[in-house]
């Protein structure tokens, strides 16, 4: 592409309002990898006392259960009604929250067997959720560049934070995880994970997992098959996966 065409296409992208993409990135260190026998549409991933819980999306296919890392089995514990699209998960010390996309509902579940305890009304799009145990608040995302800080019991909004990098808003913040006093997030439809400073919303670090995703050699062009799902293990170790990915990686984000 010559310089003129390049500027023309950049201008077109700008006119079309394509969000600013995340700049610069580190690669990740892979510690281990585990299979998922029957790939699912992963929307939420969370470690609860050494067990890995996974929530899926799609209407009629939204489930929640344990991933057995030894066998690769997804042990489904519960299923959402067909008209709910499951989204992010987060565990407080007392229960697990499961979000829905556009159904204005968030579900509270028990930590030991994921039984449904309560469904509460929630206004707006539900994407990611992360419990900040230090401040005792839940952070949520809705596909924009804005994160919302909420009461962990009622999900009532307390404050908002705009995610930026070099003064540009970073939109499509998706699955969230709180760790190391920061928020780690997938950026929807990218292979990138960003670490967000929760005081000022600035992106502190970016990791690009494109090399790992390319090793999976997907042959179809399913645009929904994207990196998604982050669960904190310890320190800088995380489990990460994607929607319809046959694998969960244990990685170090440092
Ligand atoms: N979200 O998880 C990023 C919030 C939404 C993913 C939507 C993927 C589209 C699947 C087809 C939806 C059918 C209505």
mmCIF file of C-alpha atoms and ligand atoms in Angstrom:
data_model
loop_
_atom_site.group_PDB
_atom_site.id
_atom_site.type_symbol
_atom_site.label_atom_id
_atom_site.label_comp_id
_atom_site.label_asym_id
_atom_site.label_seq_id
_atom_site.Cartn_x
_atom_site.Cartn_y
_atom_site.Cartn_z
ATOM 1 C CA UNK A 1 0.000 0.000 0.000
ATOM 2 C CA UNK A 2 1.484 3.383 -0.896
ATOM 3 C CA UNK A 3 1.576 6.236 1.578
ATOM 4 C CA UNK A 4 -1.424 8.015 0.054
ATOM 5 C CA UNK A 5 -3.594 4.878 0.199
ATOM 6 C CA UNK A 6 -2.425 4.199 3.702
ATOM 7 C CA UNK A 7 -3.582 7.619 4.855
ATOM 8 C CA UNK A 8 -6.810 7.181 2.927
ATOM 9 C CA UNK A 9 -7.583 3.932 4.744
ATOM 10 C CA UNK A 10 -6.576 5.389 8.110
ATOM 11 C CA UNK A 11 -8.921 8.295 7.436
ATOM 12 C CA UNK A 12 -11.703 5.860 6.514
ATOM 13 C CA UNK A 13 -11.184 3.912 9.732
ATOM 14 C CA UNK A 14 -11.366 7.165 11.662
ATOM 15 C CA UNK A 15 -14.571 8.220 9.885
ATOM 16 C CA UNK A 16 -16.124 4.821 10.584
ATOM 17 C CA UNK A 17 -15.388 5.281 14.240
ATOM 18 C CA UNK A 18 -13.280 2.164 14.716
ATOM 19 C CA UNK A 19 -11.986 2.354 18.283
ATOM 20 C CA UNK A 20 -8.375 3.205 18.964
ATOM 21 C CA UNK A 21 -6.358 0.024 19.249
ATOM 22 C CA UNK A 22 -4.093 -0.699 22.158
ATOM 23 C CA UNK A 23 -0.468 0.222 21.473
ATOM 24 C CA UNK A 24 2.764 -1.658 22.257
ATOM 25 C CA UNK A 25 2.791 -5.003 23.934
ATOM 26 C CA UNK A 26 4.854 -7.550 25.822
ATOM 27 C CA UNK A 27 4.679 -11.272 25.171
ATOM 28 C CA UNK A 28 3.588 -13.724 27.840
ATOM 29 C CA UNK A 29 5.482 -16.553 29.445
ATOM 30 C CA UNK A 30 3.555 -19.832 29.141
ATOM 31 C CA UNK A 31 3.910 -21.989 32.248
ATOM 32 C CA UNK A 32 1.534 -24.798 31.310
ATOM 33 C CA UNK A 33 -1.429 -25.621 29.120
ATOM 34 C CA UNK A 34 -4.587 -27.639 29.655
ATOM 35 C CA UNK A 35 -7.148 -28.954 27.162
ATOM 36 C CA UNK A 36 -10.841 -28.172 27.046
ATOM 37 C CA UNK A 37 -12.300 -31.313 25.502
ATOM 38 C CA UNK A 38 -15.360 -29.718 23.993
ATOM 39 C CA UNK A 39 -14.642 -26.045 23.329
ATOM 40 C CA UNK A 40 -17.273 -23.714 24.763
ATOM 41 C CA UNK A 41 -18.146 -20.039 24.297
ATOM 42 C CA UNK A 42 -16.145 -18.841 27.305
ATOM 43 C CA UNK A 43 -17.411 -15.612 28.846
ATOM 44 C CA UNK A 44 -16.102 -15.793 32.393
ATOM 45 C CA UNK A 45 -13.253 -17.576 34.163
ATOM 46 C CA UNK A 46 -12.487 -17.537 37.878
ATOM 47 C CA UNK A 47 -10.443 -19.500 40.410
ATOM 48 C CA UNK A 48 -12.342 -20.415 43.572
ATOM 49 C CA UNK A 49 -10.143 -22.115 46.158
ATOM 50 C CA UNK A 50 -8.003 -24.080 43.682
ATOM 51 C CA UNK A 51 -10.952 -24.900 41.423
ATOM 52 C CA UNK A 52 -11.539 -23.262 38.088
ATOM 53 C CA UNK A 53 -15.063 -22.124 37.268
ATOM 54 C CA UNK A 54 -16.082 -21.257 33.726
ATOM 55 C CA UNK A 55 -19.217 -19.522 32.466
ATOM 56 C CA UNK A 56 -20.378 -19.602 28.853
ATOM 57 C CA UNK A 57 -22.520 -17.403 26.653
ATOM 58 C CA UNK A 58 -24.836 -17.615 23.613
ATOM 59 C CA UNK A 59 -28.613 -17.833 23.875
ATOM 60 C CA UNK A 60 -29.687 -21.364 24.713
ATOM 61 C CA UNK A 61 -26.119 -22.386 25.512
ATOM 62 C CA UNK A 62 -25.197 -20.374 28.603
ATOM 63 C CA UNK A 63 -23.874 -22.628 31.332
ATOM 64 C CA UNK A 64 -21.659 -22.530 34.382
ATOM 65 C CA UNK A 65 -19.444 -25.270 35.774
ATOM 66 C CA UNK A 66 -16.022 -26.490 36.818
ATOM 67 C CA UNK A 67 -13.146 -27.162 34.466
ATOM 68 C CA UNK A 68 -11.234 -30.280 35.447
ATOM 69 C CA UNK A 69 -7.682 -29.363 34.470
ATOM 70 C CA UNK A 70 -6.561 -33.008 34.612
ATOM 71 C CA UNK A 71 -9.130 -34.382 32.176
ATOM 72 C CA UNK A 72 -10.252 -31.293 30.247
ATOM 73 C CA UNK A 73 -13.876 -31.946 31.169
ATOM 74 C CA UNK A 74 -16.324 -29.095 31.638
ATOM 75 C CA UNK A 75 -18.497 -30.261 34.526
ATOM 76 C CA UNK A 76 -21.679 -28.240 34.084
ATOM 77 C CA UNK A 77 -23.427 -27.318 37.342
ATOM 78 C CA UNK A 78 -26.196 -25.086 36.030
ATOM 79 C CA UNK A 79 -27.712 -23.734 32.856
ATOM 80 C CA UNK A 80 -29.278 -20.325 32.245
ATOM 81 C CA UNK A 81 -32.705 -20.034 30.657
ATOM 82 C CA UNK A 82 -32.568 -19.898 26.859
ATOM 83 C CA UNK A 83 -33.183 -16.166 26.753
ATOM 84 C CA UNK A 84 -30.120 -15.312 28.874
ATOM 85 C CA UNK A 85 -26.624 -14.753 27.451
ATOM 86 C CA UNK A 86 -24.016 -15.470 30.159
ATOM 87 C CA UNK A 87 -21.118 -13.053 30.652
ATOM 88 C CA UNK A 88 -18.337 -12.395 33.205
ATOM 89 C CA UNK A 89 -17.906 -14.003 36.611
ATOM 90 C CA UNK A 90 -16.329 -12.873 39.849
ATOM 91 C CA UNK A 91 -16.088 -14.347 43.316
ATOM 92 C CA UNK A 92 -16.239 -12.398 46.571
ATOM 93 C CA UNK A 93 -15.403 -14.254 49.781
ATOM 94 C CA UNK A 94 -19.089 -15.216 50.139
ATOM 95 C CA UNK A 95 -20.547 -15.856 46.687
ATOM 96 C CA UNK A 96 -20.006 -15.807 42.935
ATOM 97 C CA UNK A 97 -21.583 -13.262 40.597
ATOM 98 C CA UNK A 98 -22.498 -14.187 37.029
ATOM 99 C CA UNK A 99 -23.389 -11.417 34.602
ATOM 100 C CA UNK A 100 -25.765 -11.479 31.631
ATOM 101 C CA UNK A 101 -25.185 -9.454 28.478
ATOM 102 C CA UNK A 102 -28.406 -7.571 27.669
ATOM 103 C CA UNK A 103 -30.888 -9.262 29.941
ATOM 104 C CA UNK A 104 -30.417 -6.781 32.821
ATOM 105 C CA UNK A 105 -29.821 -9.558 35.311
ATOM 106 C CA UNK A 106 -26.915 -10.599 37.497
ATOM 107 C CA UNK A 107 -26.970 -13.946 39.279
ATOM 108 C CA UNK A 108 -25.558 -14.659 42.697
ATOM 109 C CA UNK A 109 -24.360 -18.236 43.228
ATOM 110 C CA UNK A 110 -22.919 -20.286 46.043
ATOM 111 C CA UNK A 111 -19.145 -20.781 45.988
ATOM 112 C CA UNK A 112 -19.144 -24.470 46.781
ATOM 113 C CA UNK A 113 -21.547 -25.830 44.168
ATOM 114 C CA UNK A 114 -22.534 -22.769 42.059
ATOM 115 C CA UNK A 115 -26.200 -23.116 43.050
ATOM 116 C CA UNK A 116 -28.305 -20.108 42.084
ATOM 117 C CA UNK A 117 -29.068 -18.022 45.184
ATOM 118 C CA UNK A 118 -30.561 -14.843 43.740
ATOM 119 C CA UNK A 119 -31.077 -12.947 40.505
ATOM 120 C CA UNK A 120 -31.016 -9.153 40.700
ATOM 121 C CA UNK A 121 -31.992 -6.430 38.254
ATOM 122 C CA UNK A 122 -29.051 -4.689 36.645
ATOM 123 C CA UNK A 123 -29.371 -1.688 34.352
ATOM 124 C CA UNK A 124 -27.412 -1.728 31.096
ATOM 125 C CA UNK A 125 -25.033 -4.072 29.284
ATOM 126 C CA UNK A 126 -23.169 -6.586 31.419
ATOM 127 C CA UNK A 127 -19.739 -7.669 30.134
ATOM 128 C CA UNK A 128 -16.947 -8.205 32.706
ATOM 129 C CA UNK A 129 -16.876 -8.328 36.502
ATOM 130 C CA UNK A 130 -14.012 -8.229 38.992
ATOM 131 C CA UNK A 131 -14.063 -8.213 42.781
ATOM 132 C CA UNK A 132 -11.507 -5.892 44.379
ATOM 133 C CA UNK A 133 -11.052 -7.463 47.809
ATOM 134 C CA UNK A 134 -8.933 -4.587 49.078
ATOM 135 C CA UNK A 135 -11.635 -1.953 48.570
ATOM 136 C CA UNK A 136 -14.536 -4.452 48.832
ATOM 137 C CA UNK A 137 -16.079 -3.285 45.545
ATOM 138 C CA UNK A 138 -16.954 -4.878 42.237
ATOM 139 C CA UNK A 139 -15.719 -3.410 38.976
ATOM 140 C CA UNK A 140 -17.834 -3.962 35.891
ATOM 141 C CA UNK A 141 -17.374 -3.313 32.171
ATOM 142 C CA UNK A 142 -20.022 -2.754 29.501
ATOM 143 C CA UNK A 143 -18.089 -2.794 26.237
ATOM 144 C CA UNK A 144 -17.174 0.882 26.393
ATOM 145 C CA UNK A 145 -13.998 2.456 27.802
ATOM 146 C CA UNK A 146 -15.751 2.973 31.108
ATOM 147 C CA UNK A 147 -15.456 0.792 34.174
ATOM 148 C CA UNK A 148 -17.972 1.137 36.997
ATOM 149 C CA UNK A 149 -17.217 0.579 40.664
ATOM 150 C CA UNK A 150 -20.156 -1.057 42.467
ATOM 151 C CA UNK A 151 -21.420 -2.203 45.819
ATOM 152 C CA UNK A 152 -20.540 -5.936 46.001
ATOM 153 C CA UNK A 153 -23.955 -6.913 47.428
ATOM 154 C CA UNK A 154 -26.363 -4.827 45.361
ATOM 155 C CA UNK A 155 -24.232 -3.819 42.338
ATOM 156 C CA UNK A 156 -25.382 -0.219 42.857
ATOM 157 C CA UNK A 157 -22.954 2.095 41.019
ATOM 158 C CA UNK A 158 -20.550 4.045 43.231
ATOM 159 C CA UNK A 159 -18.091 5.571 40.771
ATOM 160 C CA UNK A 160 -16.754 5.330 37.228
ATOM 161 C CA UNK A 161 -13.309 5.220 35.659
ATOM 162 C CA UNK A 162 -12.342 5.778 32.024
ATOM 163 C CA UNK A 163 -9.685 3.489 30.592
ATOM 164 C CA UNK A 164 -7.063 5.374 28.567
ATOM 165 C CA UNK A 165 -3.705 4.878 26.945
ATOM 166 C CA UNK A 166 -1.708 7.959 25.911
ATOM 167 C CA UNK A 167 -4.849 10.041 26.501
ATOM 168 C CA UNK A 168 -6.912 7.946 24.069
ATOM 169 C CA UNK A 169 -9.918 6.032 25.348
ATOM 170 C CA UNK A 170 -9.607 2.257 25.092
ATOM 171 C CA UNK A 171 -13.059 0.901 24.229
ATOM 172 C CA UNK A 172 -14.437 -2.654 24.310
ATOM 173 C CA UNK A 173 -13.040 -3.526 27.710
ATOM 174 C CA UNK A 174 -14.423 -7.020 28.280
ATOM 175 C CA UNK A 175 -13.616 -9.818 30.775
ATOM 176 C CA UNK A 176 -12.049 -8.412 33.951
ATOM 177 C CA UNK A 177 -9.862 -9.745 36.730
ATOM 178 C CA UNK A 178 -8.654 -7.917 39.813
ATOM 179 C CA UNK A 179 -5.128 -8.787 40.971
ATOM 180 C CA UNK A 180 -2.029 -7.010 42.230
ATOM 181 C CA UNK A 181 -4.101 -3.891 42.995
ATOM 182 C CA UNK A 182 -4.952 -3.472 39.312
ATOM 183 C CA UNK A 183 -7.495 -4.673 36.778
ATOM 184 C CA UNK A 184 -6.458 -7.052 34.027
ATOM 185 C CA UNK A 185 -8.835 -7.038 31.057
ATOM 186 C CA UNK A 186 -9.444 -8.563 27.670
ATOM 187 C CA UNK A 187 -10.067 -6.036 24.930
ATOM 188 C CA UNK A 188 -12.884 -7.528 22.860
ATOM 189 C CA UNK A 189 -11.879 -8.831 19.423
ATOM 190 C CA UNK A 190 -8.178 -8.429 20.071
ATOM 191 C CA UNK A 191 -5.581 -10.866 21.353
ATOM 192 C CA UNK A 192 -4.512 -8.331 23.930
ATOM 193 C CA UNK A 193 -4.711 -8.175 27.686
ATOM 194 C CA UNK A 194 -4.299 -4.810 29.392
ATOM 195 C CA UNK A 195 -3.396 -4.003 32.988
ATOM 196 C CA UNK A 196 -5.357 -0.966 34.180
ATOM 197 C CA UNK A 197 -4.403 1.330 37.051
ATOM 198 C CA UNK A 198 -7.547 1.617 39.186
ATOM 199 C CA UNK A 199 -6.666 5.069 40.494
ATOM 200 C CA UNK A 200 -6.468 6.879 37.152
ATOM 201 C CA UNK A 201 -7.670 4.380 34.531
ATOM 202 C CA UNK A 202 -4.390 4.405 32.624
ATOM 203 C CA UNK A 203 -3.219 1.261 30.866
ATOM 204 C CA UNK A 204 0.010 0.318 32.630
ATOM 205 C CA UNK A 205 0.979 -2.686 30.553
ATOM 206 C CA UNK A 206 -0.200 -4.633 27.518
ATOM 207 C CA UNK A 207 0.387 -8.243 26.531
ATOM 208 C CA UNK A 208 -0.193 -9.578 23.029
ATOM 209 C CA UNK A 209 -1.117 -13.269 22.840
ATOM 210 C CA UNK A 210 -1.371 -13.417 19.041
ATOM 211 C CA UNK A 211 1.499 -15.920 18.755
ATOM 212 C CA UNK A 212 -0.268 -18.319 21.113
ATOM 213 C CA UNK A 213 -3.616 -17.952 19.358
ATOM 214 C CA UNK A 214 -1.989 -18.549 15.952
ATOM 215 C CA UNK A 215 -0.561 -21.838 17.222
ATOM 216 C CA UNK A 216 -4.146 -23.106 17.470
ATOM 217 C CA UNK A 217 -4.433 -22.910 13.642
ATOM 218 C CA UNK A 218 -8.126 -22.124 13.477
ATOM 219 C CA UNK A 219 -9.236 -22.813 9.941
ATOM 220 C CA UNK A 220 -12.643 -21.166 9.998
ATOM 221 C CA UNK A 221 -13.128 -17.430 10.073
ATOM 222 C CA UNK A 222 -15.455 -17.224 13.048
ATOM 223 C CA UNK A 223 -15.143 -13.594 14.212
ATOM 224 C CA UNK A 224 -16.528 -14.520 17.635
ATOM 225 C CA UNK A 225 -13.646 -16.907 18.361
ATOM 226 C CA UNK A 226 -11.562 -14.420 20.323
ATOM 227 C CA UNK A 227 -9.289 -14.347 23.327
ATOM 228 C CA UNK A 228 -11.513 -14.089 26.407
ATOM 229 C CA UNK A 229 -11.314 -15.222 30.007
ATOM 230 C CA UNK A 230 -8.778 -14.346 32.693
ATOM 231 C CA UNK A 231 -8.567 -15.975 36.109
ATOM 232 C CA UNK A 232 -5.966 -15.037 38.694
ATOM 233 C CA UNK A 233 -4.008 -17.920 40.156
ATOM 234 C CA UNK A 234 -1.315 -16.282 42.318
ATOM 235 C CA UNK A 235 1.180 -13.456 41.981
ATOM 236 C CA UNK A 236 1.559 -12.803 38.275
ATOM 237 C CA UNK A 237 0.157 -16.192 37.225
ATOM 238 C CA UNK A 238 -3.168 -16.352 35.415
ATOM 239 C CA UNK A 239 -5.271 -18.835 33.486
ATOM 240 C CA UNK A 240 -6.303 -17.411 30.120
ATOM 241 C CA UNK A 241 -8.406 -18.799 27.293
ATOM 242 C CA UNK A 242 -10.773 -17.720 24.531
ATOM 243 C CA UNK A 243 -14.281 -18.231 23.202
ATOM 244 C CA UNK A 244 -14.377 -21.667 21.524
ATOM 245 C CA UNK A 245 -10.683 -22.256 22.307
ATOM 246 C CA UNK A 246 -9.694 -25.898 22.931
ATOM 247 C CA UNK A 247 -7.141 -24.821 25.503
ATOM 248 C CA UNK A 248 -6.490 -22.941 28.727
ATOM 249 C CA UNK A 249 -3.001 -21.555 29.198
ATOM 250 C CA UNK A 250 -1.366 -20.864 32.513
ATOM 251 C CA UNK A 251 0.702 -17.762 31.871
ATOM 252 C CA UNK A 252 2.806 -15.251 33.686
ATOM 253 C CA UNK A 253 1.847 -11.649 32.993
ATOM 254 C CA UNK A 254 4.913 -9.710 34.047
HETATM 255 N N1 LIG B 1 -19.951 -9.805 24.398
HETATM 256 O O1 LIG B 1 -19.655 -10.878 25.100
HETATM 257 C C1 LIG B 1 -18.726 -9.246 23.897
HETATM 258 C C2 LIG B 1 -20.605 -8.854 25.252
HETATM 259 C C3 LIG B 1 -20.889 -10.133 23.347
HETATM 260 C C4 LIG B 1 -20.406 -11.204 22.421
HETATM 261 C C5 LIG B 1 -21.396 -11.360 21.321
HETATM 262 C C6 LIG B 1 -21.057 -12.444 20.388
HETATM 263 C C7 LIG B 1 -22.134 -12.573 19.357
HETATM 264 C C8 LIG B 1 -22.685 -13.910 19.270
HETATM 265 C C9 LIG B 1 -23.991 -13.969 18.567
HETATM 266 C C10 LIG B 1 -25.104 -13.289 19.332
HETATM 267 C C11 LIG B 1 -26.471 -13.613 18.848
HETATM 268 C C12 LIG B 1 -27.438 -12.550 19.241
#
